[in-house]
mmCIF file with all atom_site columns, C-alpha atoms in Angstrom:
data_model
loop_
_atom_site.group_PDB
_atom_site.id
_atom_site.type_symbol
_atom_site.label_atom_id
_atom_site.label_alt_id
_atom_site.label_comp_id
_atom_site.label_asym_id
_atom_site.label_entity_id
_atom_site.label_seq_id
_atom_site.pdbx_PDB_ins_code
_atom_site.Cartn_x
_atom_site.Cartn_y
_atom_site.Cartn_z
_atom_site.occupancy
_atom_site.B_iso_or_equiv
_atom_site.pdbx_formal_charge
_atom_site.auth_seq_id
_atom_site.auth_comp_id
_atom_site.auth_asym_id
_atom_site.auth_atom_id
_atom_site.pdbx_PDB_model_num
ATOM 1   C CA . MET A 1 1   ? 11.762  -4.101  -26.009 1.00 0.00 ? 1   MET A CA 1
ATOM 2   C CA . HIS A 1 2   ? 8.563   -2.374  -24.880 1.00 0.00 ? 2   HIS A CA 1
ATOM 3   C CA . THR A 1 3   ? 8.877   1.196   -23.602 1.00 0.00 ? 3   THR A CA 1
ATOM 4   C CA . PRO A 1 4   ? 6.756   1.718   -20.466 1.00 0.00 ? 4   PRO A CA 1
ATOM 5   C CA . ALA A 1 5   ? 3.907   4.204   -20.824 1.00 0.00 ? 5   ALA A CA 1
ATOM 6   C CA . LEU A 1 6   ? 3.982   5.121   -17.141 1.00 0.00 ? 6   LEU A CA 1
ATOM 7   C CA . ASN A 1 7   ? 5.816   8.282   -16.038 1.00 0.00 ? 7   ASN A CA 1
ATOM 8   C CA . PHE A 1 8   ? 6.209   9.991   -12.676 1.00 0.00 ? 8   PHE A CA 1
ATOM 9   C CA . ASP A 1 9   ? 7.876   13.260  -11.700 1.00 0.00 ? 9   ASP A CA 1
ATOM 10  C CA . PRO A 1 10  ? 11.626  12.570  -11.228 1.00 0.00 ? 10  PRO A CA 1
ATOM 11  C CA . ALA A 1 11  ? 11.684  14.453  -7.901  1.00 0.00 ? 11  ALA A CA 1
ATOM 12  C CA . LEU A 1 12  ? 8.905   12.182  -6.626  1.00 0.00 ? 12  LEU A CA 1
ATOM 13  C CA . LEU A 1 13  ? 10.831  9.092   -7.732  1.00 0.00 ? 13  LEU A CA 1
ATOM 14  C CA . LEU A 1 14  ? 13.956  10.280  -5.931  1.00 0.00 ? 14  LEU A CA 1
ATOM 15  C CA . LYS A 1 15  ? 11.945  10.660  -2.720  1.00 0.00 ? 15  LYS A CA 1
ATOM 16  C CA . ALA A 1 16  ? 10.659  7.061   -3.043  1.00 0.00 ? 16  ALA A CA 1
ATOM 17  C CA . GLN A 1 17  ? 13.901  5.542   -4.306  1.00 0.00 ? 17  GLN A CA 1
ATOM 18  C CA . GLY A 1 18  ? 15.172  3.864   -1.129  1.00 0.00 ? 18  GLY A CA 1
ATOM 19  C CA . VAL A 1 19  ? 11.884  2.296   -0.009  1.00 0.00 ? 19  VAL A CA 1
ATOM 20  C CA . ARG A 1 20  ? 12.288  -1.328  1.157   1.00 0.00 ? 20  ARG A CA 1
ATOM 21  C CA . VAL A 1 21  ? 8.975   -1.733  3.035   1.00 0.00 ? 21  VAL A CA 1
ATOM 22  C CA . ALA A 1 22  ? 5.587   -0.322  2.049   1.00 0.00 ? 22  ALA A CA 1
ATOM 23  C CA . PHE A 1 23  ? 2.839   -0.145  4.657   1.00 0.00 ? 23  PHE A CA 1
ATOM 24  C CA . PHE A 1 24  ? -0.808  -0.219  3.616   1.00 0.00 ? 24  PHE A CA 1
ATOM 25  C CA . ASP A 1 25  ? -4.002  0.540   5.475   1.00 0.00 ? 25  ASP A CA 1
ATOM 26  C CA . VAL A 1 26  ? -6.966  -1.619  4.430   1.00 0.00 ? 26  VAL A CA 1
ATOM 27  C CA . ASP A 1 27  ? -10.315 0.196   4.654   1.00 0.00 ? 27  ASP A CA 1
ATOM 28  C CA . GLY A 1 28  ? -10.222 3.092   2.222   1.00 0.00 ? 28  GLY A CA 1
ATOM 29  C CA . VAL A 1 29  ? -6.932  1.948   0.648   1.00 0.00 ? 29  VAL A CA 1
ATOM 30  C CA . LEU A 1 30  ? -7.146  -1.746  -0.293  1.00 0.00 ? 30  LEU A CA 1
ATOM 31  C CA . THR A 1 31  ? -10.955 -1.499  -0.166  1.00 0.00 ? 31  THR A CA 1
ATOM 32  C CA . ASP A 1 32  ? -13.335 1.344   -0.973  1.00 0.00 ? 32  ASP A CA 1
ATOM 33  C CA . GLY A 1 33  ? -13.877 1.906   2.748   1.00 0.00 ? 33  GLY A CA 1
ATOM 34  C CA . GLY A 1 34  ? -17.455 0.624   2.705   1.00 0.00 ? 34  GLY A CA 1
ATOM 35  C CA . LEU A 1 35  ? -18.559 -2.165  4.995   1.00 0.00 ? 35  LEU A CA 1
ATOM 36  C CA . LEU A 1 36  ? -21.126 -4.631  3.740   1.00 0.00 ? 36  LEU A CA 1
ATOM 37  C CA . LEU A 1 37  ? -22.754 -6.702  6.464   1.00 0.00 ? 37  LEU A CA 1
ATOM 38  C CA . THR A 1 38  ? -24.663 -9.938  5.979   1.00 0.00 ? 38  THR A CA 1
ATOM 39  C CA . ASP A 1 39  ? -27.853 -10.804 7.873   1.00 0.00 ? 39  ASP A CA 1
ATOM 40  C CA . HIS A 1 40  ? -25.618 -12.658 10.339  1.00 0.00 ? 40  HIS A CA 1
ATOM 41  C CA . GLY A 1 41  ? -23.398 -9.614  10.948  1.00 0.00 ? 41  GLY A CA 1
ATOM 42  C CA . GLU A 1 42  ? -20.461 -10.903 8.908   1.00 0.00 ? 42  GLU A CA 1
ATOM 43  C CA . THR A 1 43  ? -18.386 -8.296  7.090   1.00 0.00 ? 43  THR A CA 1
ATOM 44  C CA . ILE A 1 44  ? -17.942 -8.569  3.336   1.00 0.00 ? 44  ILE A CA 1
ATOM 45  C CA . LYS A 1 45  ? -15.122 -6.655  1.645   1.00 0.00 ? 45  LYS A CA 1
ATOM 46  C CA . ARG A 1 46  ? -14.394 -5.991  -2.009  1.00 0.00 ? 46  ARG A CA 1
ATOM 47  C CA . PHE A 1 47  ? -10.747 -5.997  -3.091  1.00 0.00 ? 47  PHE A CA 1
ATOM 48  C CA . CYS A 1 48  ? -9.347  -4.763  -6.410  1.00 0.00 ? 48  CYS A CA 1
ATOM 49  C CA . THR A 1 49  ? -7.318  -7.322  -8.365  1.00 0.00 ? 49  THR A CA 1
ATOM 50  C CA . LEU A 1 50  ? -5.134  -4.536  -9.807  1.00 0.00 ? 50  LEU A CA 1
ATOM 51  C CA . ASP A 1 51  ? -4.048  -3.712  -6.270  1.00 0.00 ? 51  ASP A CA 1
ATOM 52  C CA . GLY A 1 52  ? -3.356  -7.373  -5.536  1.00 0.00 ? 52  GLY A CA 1
ATOM 53  C CA . HIS A 1 53  ? -1.115  -7.724  -8.563  1.00 0.00 ? 53  HIS A CA 1
ATOM 54  C CA . GLY A 1 54  ? 0.761   -4.570  -7.569  1.00 0.00 ? 54  GLY A CA 1
ATOM 55  C CA . LEU A 1 55  ? 1.429   -6.025  -4.107  1.00 0.00 ? 55  LEU A CA 1
ATOM 56  C CA . LYS A 1 56  ? 2.789   -9.197  -5.707  1.00 0.00 ? 56  LYS A CA 1
ATOM 57  C CA . MET A 1 57  ? 5.032   -7.117  -7.991  1.00 0.00 ? 57  MET A CA 1
ATOM 58  C CA . LEU A 1 58  ? 6.447   -5.264  -4.974  1.00 0.00 ? 58  LEU A CA 1
ATOM 59  C CA . GLN A 1 59  ? 7.493   -8.607  -3.528  1.00 0.00 ? 59  GLN A CA 1
ATOM 60  C CA . LYS A 1 60  ? 9.189   -9.574  -6.813  1.00 0.00 ? 60  LYS A CA 1
ATOM 61  C CA . ALA A 1 61  ? 11.085  -6.271  -6.725  1.00 0.00 ? 61  ALA A CA 1
ATOM 62  C CA . GLY A 1 62  ? 12.344  -6.876  -3.179  1.00 0.00 ? 62  GLY A CA 1
ATOM 63  C CA . ILE A 1 63  ? 10.018  -4.362  -1.520  1.00 0.00 ? 63  ILE A CA 1
ATOM 64  C CA . THR A 1 64  ? 8.111   -5.879  1.408   1.00 0.00 ? 64  THR A CA 1
ATOM 65  C CA . PRO A 1 65  ? 4.399   -5.050  1.507   1.00 0.00 ? 65  PRO A CA 1
ATOM 66  C CA . ALA A 1 66  ? 3.042   -4.852  5.052   1.00 0.00 ? 66  ALA A CA 1
ATOM 67  C CA . VAL A 1 67  ? -0.480  -4.196  6.302   1.00 0.00 ? 67  VAL A CA 1
ATOM 68  C CA . ILE A 1 68  ? -1.530  -2.383  9.455   1.00 0.00 ? 68  ILE A CA 1
ATOM 69  C CA . THR A 1 69  ? -5.275  -2.215  9.956   1.00 0.00 ? 69  THR A CA 1
ATOM 70  C CA . GLY A 1 70  ? -7.717  -1.297  12.680  1.00 0.00 ? 70  GLY A CA 1
ATOM 71  C CA . ARG A 1 71  ? -9.997  -4.175  11.712  1.00 0.00 ? 71  ARG A CA 1
ATOM 72  C CA . ASP A 1 72  ? -9.803  -7.928  11.554  1.00 0.00 ? 72  ASP A CA 1
ATOM 73  C CA . SER A 1 73  ? -11.942 -10.342 9.570   1.00 0.00 ? 73  SER A CA 1
ATOM 74  C CA . ALA A 1 74  ? -11.756 -13.756 7.968   1.00 0.00 ? 74  ALA A CA 1
ATOM 75  C CA . PRO A 1 75  ? -12.124 -12.323 4.417   1.00 0.00 ? 75  PRO A CA 1
ATOM 76  C CA . LEU A 1 76  ? -9.259  -9.883  5.034   1.00 0.00 ? 76  LEU A CA 1
ATOM 77  C CA . ARG A 1 77  ? -7.012  -12.619 6.430   1.00 0.00 ? 77  ARG A CA 1
ATOM 78  C CA . ALA A 1 78  ? -7.821  -14.861 3.449   1.00 0.00 ? 78  ALA A CA 1
ATOM 79  C CA . ARG A 1 79  ? -7.055  -12.098 0.934   1.00 0.00 ? 79  ARG A CA 1
ATOM 80  C CA . LEU A 1 80  ? -3.729  -11.160 2.508   1.00 0.00 ? 80  LEU A CA 1
ATOM 81  C CA . GLN A 1 81  ? -2.723  -14.818 2.823   1.00 0.00 ? 81  GLN A CA 1
ATOM 82  C CA . SER A 1 82  ? -3.537  -15.415 -0.862  1.00 0.00 ? 82  SER A CA 1
ATOM 83  C CA . LEU A 1 83  ? -1.226  -12.496 -1.744  1.00 0.00 ? 83  LEU A CA 1
ATOM 84  C CA . GLY A 1 84  ? 1.593   -13.875 0.409   1.00 0.00 ? 84  GLY A CA 1
ATOM 85  C CA . ILE A 1 85  ? 1.673   -10.855 2.712   1.00 0.00 ? 85  ILE A CA 1
ATOM 86  C CA . ASN A 1 86  ? 3.337   -12.041 5.911   1.00 0.00 ? 86  ASN A CA 1
ATOM 87  C CA . HIS A 1 87  ? 3.824   -8.794  7.819   1.00 0.00 ? 87  HIS A CA 1
ATOM 88  C CA . VAL A 1 88  ? 0.368   -7.854  9.095   1.00 0.00 ? 88  VAL A CA 1
ATOM 89  C CA . ARG A 1 89  ? -0.999  -6.254  12.236  1.00 0.00 ? 89  ARG A CA 1
ATOM 90  C CA . TYR A 1 90  ? -4.767  -6.609  12.725  1.00 0.00 ? 90  TYR A CA 1
ATOM 91  C CA . GLY A 1 91  ? -6.979  -4.624  15.098  1.00 0.00 ? 91  GLY A CA 1
ATOM 92  C CA . THR A 1 92  ? -4.327  -1.932  15.498  1.00 0.00 ? 92  THR A CA 1
ATOM 93  C CA . GLU A 1 93  ? -5.420  1.662   16.001  1.00 0.00 ? 93  GLU A CA 1
ATOM 94  C CA . ASP A 1 94  ? -1.986  2.900   17.120  1.00 0.00 ? 94  ASP A CA 1
ATOM 95  C CA . LYS A 1 95  ? -0.154  2.256   13.854  1.00 0.00 ? 95  LYS A CA 1
ATOM 96  C CA . ALA A 1 96  ? 3.273   3.842   14.440  1.00 0.00 ? 96  ALA A CA 1
ATOM 97  C CA . PRO A 1 97  ? 4.423   1.280   17.062  1.00 0.00 ? 97  PRO A CA 1
ATOM 98  C CA . ALA A 1 98  ? 3.129   -1.532  14.816  1.00 0.00 ? 98  ALA A CA 1
ATOM 99  C CA . ALA A 1 99  ? 5.114   -0.153  11.874  1.00 0.00 ? 99  ALA A CA 1
ATOM 100 C CA . GLN A 1 100 ? 8.219   0.190   14.049  1.00 0.00 ? 100 GLN A CA 1
ATOM 101 C CA . GLU A 1 101 ? 7.846   -3.424  15.173  1.00 0.00 ? 101 GLU A CA 1
ATOM 102 C CA . ILE A 1 102 ? 7.667   -4.649  11.560  1.00 0.00 ? 102 ILE A CA 1
ATOM 103 C CA . MET A 1 103 ? 10.658  -2.535  10.530  1.00 0.00 ? 103 MET A CA 1
ATOM 104 C CA . THR A 1 104 ? 12.660  -3.929  13.453  1.00 0.00 ? 104 THR A CA 1
ATOM 105 C CA . GLU A 1 105 ? 11.791  -7.468  12.307  1.00 0.00 ? 105 GLU A CA 1
ATOM 106 C CA . LEU A 1 106 ? 13.006  -6.563  8.803   1.00 0.00 ? 106 LEU A CA 1
ATOM 107 C CA . GLY A 1 107 ? 16.126  -4.691  9.975   1.00 0.00 ? 107 GLY A CA 1
ATOM 108 C CA . LEU A 1 108 ? 14.889  -1.438  8.389   1.00 0.00 ? 108 LEU A CA 1
ATOM 109 C CA . ASP A 1 109 ? 14.161  2.097   9.566   1.00 0.00 ? 109 ASP A CA 1
ATOM 110 C CA . TRP A 1 110 ? 11.776  4.935   8.748   1.00 0.00 ? 110 TRP A CA 1
ATOM 111 C CA . SER A 1 111 ? 14.047  6.238   5.959   1.00 0.00 ? 111 SER A CA 1
ATOM 112 C CA . GLN A 1 112 ? 13.443  2.981   4.057   1.00 0.00 ? 112 GLN A CA 1
ATOM 113 C CA . SER A 1 113 ? 9.679   2.936   4.469   1.00 0.00 ? 113 SER A CA 1
ATOM 114 C CA . ALA A 1 114 ? 6.558   4.212   2.757   1.00 0.00 ? 114 ALA A CA 1
ATOM 115 C CA . HIS A 1 115 ? 2.920   4.233   3.815   1.00 0.00 ? 115 HIS A CA 1
ATOM 116 C CA . MET A 1 116 ? -0.412  4.552   2.049   1.00 0.00 ? 116 MET A CA 1
ATOM 117 C CA . GLY A 1 117 ? -3.279  5.681   4.238   1.00 0.00 ? 117 GLY A CA 1
ATOM 118 C CA . ASP A 1 118 ? -6.570  7.499   3.961   1.00 0.00 ? 118 ASP A CA 1
ATOM 119 C CA . ASP A 1 119 ? -7.635  8.758   7.387   1.00 0.00 ? 119 ASP A CA 1
ATOM 120 C CA . TRP A 1 120 ? -6.421  10.194  10.676  1.00 0.00 ? 120 TRP A CA 1
ATOM 121 C CA . PRO A 1 121 ? -5.203  6.899   12.215  1.00 0.00 ? 121 PRO A CA 1
ATOM 122 C CA . ASP A 1 122 ? -2.601  6.787   9.381   1.00 0.00 ? 122 ASP A CA 1
ATOM 123 C CA . ILE A 1 123 ? -1.102  10.227  10.098  1.00 0.00 ? 123 ILE A CA 1
ATOM 124 C CA . ALA A 1 124 ? 1.422   9.079   12.736  1.00 0.00 ? 124 ALA A CA 1
ATOM 125 C CA . VAL A 1 125 ? 2.996   6.654   10.262  1.00 0.00 ? 125 VAL A CA 1
ATOM 126 C CA . MET A 1 126 ? 2.706   8.947   7.233   1.00 0.00 ? 126 MET A CA 1
ATOM 127 C CA . THR A 1 127 ? 4.611   11.743  8.983   1.00 0.00 ? 127 THR A CA 1
ATOM 128 C CA . ARG A 1 128 ? 7.505   9.388   9.878   1.00 0.00 ? 128 ARG A CA 1
ATOM 129 C CA . VAL A 1 129 ? 8.064   7.480   6.632   1.00 0.00 ? 129 VAL A CA 1
ATOM 130 C CA . ALA A 1 130 ? 10.304  8.585   3.765   1.00 0.00 ? 130 ALA A CA 1
ATOM 131 C CA . PHE A 1 131 ? 7.374   8.498   1.345   1.00 0.00 ? 131 PHE A CA 1
ATOM 132 C CA . ALA A 1 132 ? 3.678   8.974   2.136   1.00 0.00 ? 132 ALA A CA 1
ATOM 133 C CA . CYS A 1 133 ? 0.822   8.343   -0.275  1.00 0.00 ? 133 CYS A CA 1
ATOM 134 C CA . ALA A 1 134 ? -2.951  8.791   -0.115  1.00 0.00 ? 134 ALA A CA 1
ATOM 135 C CA . PRO A 1 135 ? -5.760  7.704   -2.421  1.00 0.00 ? 135 PRO A CA 1
ATOM 136 C CA . SER A 1 136 ? -7.693  10.489  -4.132  1.00 0.00 ? 136 SER A CA 1
ATOM 137 C CA . ASN A 1 137 ? -10.701 9.976   -1.865  1.00 0.00 ? 137 ASN A CA 1
ATOM 138 C CA . ALA A 1 138 ? -8.698  10.177  1.378   1.00 0.00 ? 138 ALA A CA 1
ATOM 139 C CA . HIS A 1 139 ? -9.530  12.679  4.094   1.00 0.00 ? 139 HIS A CA 1
ATOM 140 C CA . VAL A 1 140 ? -8.313  16.185  3.252   1.00 0.00 ? 140 VAL A CA 1
ATOM 141 C CA . GLU A 1 141 ? -5.858  16.277  6.189   1.00 0.00 ? 141 GLU A CA 1
ATOM 142 C CA . VAL A 1 142 ? -4.226  13.048  5.020   1.00 0.00 ? 142 VAL A CA 1
ATOM 143 C CA . LYS A 1 143 ? -3.950  14.265  1.436   1.00 0.00 ? 143 LYS A CA 1
ATOM 144 C CA . ALA A 1 144 ? -2.326  17.461  2.734   1.00 0.00 ? 144 ALA A CA 1
ATOM 145 C CA . ILE A 1 145 ? 0.606   15.553  4.271   1.00 0.00 ? 145 ILE A CA 1
ATOM 146 C CA . ALA A 1 146 ? 1.016   12.975  1.481   1.00 0.00 ? 146 ALA A CA 1
ATOM 147 C CA . HIS A 1 147 ? 3.945   13.277  -0.904  1.00 0.00 ? 147 HIS A CA 1
ATOM 148 C CA . TYR A 1 148 ? 1.709   11.799  -3.591  1.00 0.00 ? 148 TYR A CA 1
ATOM 149 C CA . VAL A 1 149 ? -2.070  11.571  -4.005  1.00 0.00 ? 149 VAL A CA 1
ATOM 150 C CA . THR A 1 150 ? -3.190  8.948   -6.490  1.00 0.00 ? 150 THR A CA 1
ATOM 151 C CA . GLU A 1 151 ? -5.556  9.593   -9.351  1.00 0.00 ? 151 GLU A CA 1
ATOM 152 C CA . ARG A 1 152 ? -7.541  6.485   -8.429  1.00 0.00 ? 152 ARG A CA 1
ATOM 153 C CA . GLU A 1 153 ? -9.682  5.978   -5.349  1.00 0.00 ? 153 GLU A CA 1
ATOM 154 C CA . GLY A 1 154 ? -9.092  3.474   -2.564  1.00 0.00 ? 154 GLY A CA 1
ATOM 155 C CA . GLY A 1 155 ? -10.265 -0.009  -3.511  1.00 0.00 ? 155 GLY A CA 1
ATOM 156 C CA . SER A 1 156 ? -10.227 0.938   -7.204  1.00 0.00 ? 156 SER A CA 1
ATOM 157 C CA . GLY A 1 157 ? -6.560  0.765   -8.136  1.00 0.00 ? 157 GLY A CA 1
ATOM 158 C CA . ALA A 1 158 ? -5.054  3.428   -5.854  1.00 0.00 ? 158 ALA A CA 1
ATOM 159 C CA . ALA A 1 159 ? -2.774  0.904   -4.161  1.00 0.00 ? 159 ALA A CA 1
ATOM 160 C CA . ARG A 1 160 ? -1.643  -0.338  -7.591  1.00 0.00 ? 160 ARG A CA 1
ATOM 161 C CA . GLU A 1 161 ? -0.760  3.221   -8.573  1.00 0.00 ? 161 GLU A CA 1
ATOM 162 C CA . PHE A 1 162 ? 1.323   3.517   -5.385  1.00 0.00 ? 162 PHE A CA 1
ATOM 163 C CA . CYS A 1 163 ? 2.979   0.136   -6.086  1.00 0.00 ? 163 CYS A CA 1
ATOM 164 C CA . ASP A 1 164 ? 3.776   1.180   -9.653  1.00 0.00 ? 164 ASP A CA 1
ATOM 165 C CA . LEU A 1 165 ? 5.389   4.395   -8.405  1.00 0.00 ? 165 LEU A CA 1
ATOM 166 C CA . LEU A 1 166 ? 7.547   2.411   -5.963  1.00 0.00 ? 166 LEU A CA 1
ATOM 167 C CA . LEU A 1 167 ? 8.480   -0.059  -8.714  1.00 0.00 ? 167 LEU A CA 1
ATOM 168 C CA . VAL A 1 168 ? 9.538   2.749   -11.054 1.00 0.00 ? 168 VAL A CA 1
ATOM 169 C CA . ALA A 1 169 ? 11.520  4.397   -8.224  1.00 0.00 ? 169 ALA A CA 1
ATOM 170 C CA . SER A 1 170 ? 13.271  1.083   -7.502  1.00 0.00 ? 170 SER A CA 1
ATOM 171 C CA . GLY A 1 171 ? 14.300  0.723   -11.134 1.00 0.00 ? 171 GLY A CA 1
ATOM 172 C CA . ARG A 1 172 ? 12.480  -2.620  -11.451 1.00 0.00 ? 172 ARG A CA 1
ATOM 173 C CA . TYR A 1 173 ? 9.272   -1.568  -13.227 1.00 0.00 ? 173 TYR A CA 1
ATOM 174 C CA . ALA A 1 174 ? 10.486  -1.847  -16.847 1.00 0.00 ? 174 ALA A CA 1
ATOM 175 C CA . ALA A 1 175 ? 12.036  -5.302  -16.385 1.00 0.00 ? 175 ALA A CA 1
ATOM 176 C CA . LEU A 1 176 ? 8.964   -6.641  -14.603 1.00 0.00 ? 176 LEU A CA 1
ATOM 177 C CA . LEU A 1 177 ? 6.716   -5.269  -17.336 1.00 0.00 ? 177 LEU A CA 1
ATOM 178 C CA . GLN A 1 178 ? 8.954   -6.662  -20.075 1.00 0.00 ? 178 GLN A CA 1
ATOM 179 C CA . SER A 1 179 ? 8.657   -10.171 -18.617 1.00 0.00 ? 179 SER A CA 1
ATOM 180 C CA . TYR A 1 180 ? 4.976   -10.134 -19.644 1.00 0.00 ? 180 TYR A CA 1
ATOM 181 C CA . PHE A 1 181 ? 5.897   -9.507  -23.298 1.00 0.00 ? 181 PHE A CA 1
ATOM 182 C CA . ALA A 1 182 ? 7.986   -12.703 -23.516 1.00 0.00 ? 182 ALA A CA 1
#
């Protein structure tokens, strides 16, 4: 049996223990926040595979990943579809009502939710959820209200760090990890 190397503060884990849905922003969280545009005006985004695997592990642990983003693009839709993320709201600047709508669909409430965001449009959700997280390169005001600020930056494994914390808090991390040693 492999002993996990990952450790989080027990008080932090208690705060995240009951999370059943985890909301994610896209730009600055699942991507580095930069926008690359082609000559034809198409947006190109870079996603981190570590983050993608973390989102898949959340699903295996019974935690629903959901995305609420102010943007919409074909590459984003393709990435989220490939990860099996079904609860998504695109082109949404007012994120709290979108989060409430998803929680209602899932039969959950704010006490069972977490959110990872990086900028002011995420504040309304972050101040309502049971557990709020921000990547290390988030805006200072967002980091100030987060329960946890990741060591990694958005688009470079920050979402995976958040997923890992939720997996440890759920008690599923060690078993999921062990399945890769079989």
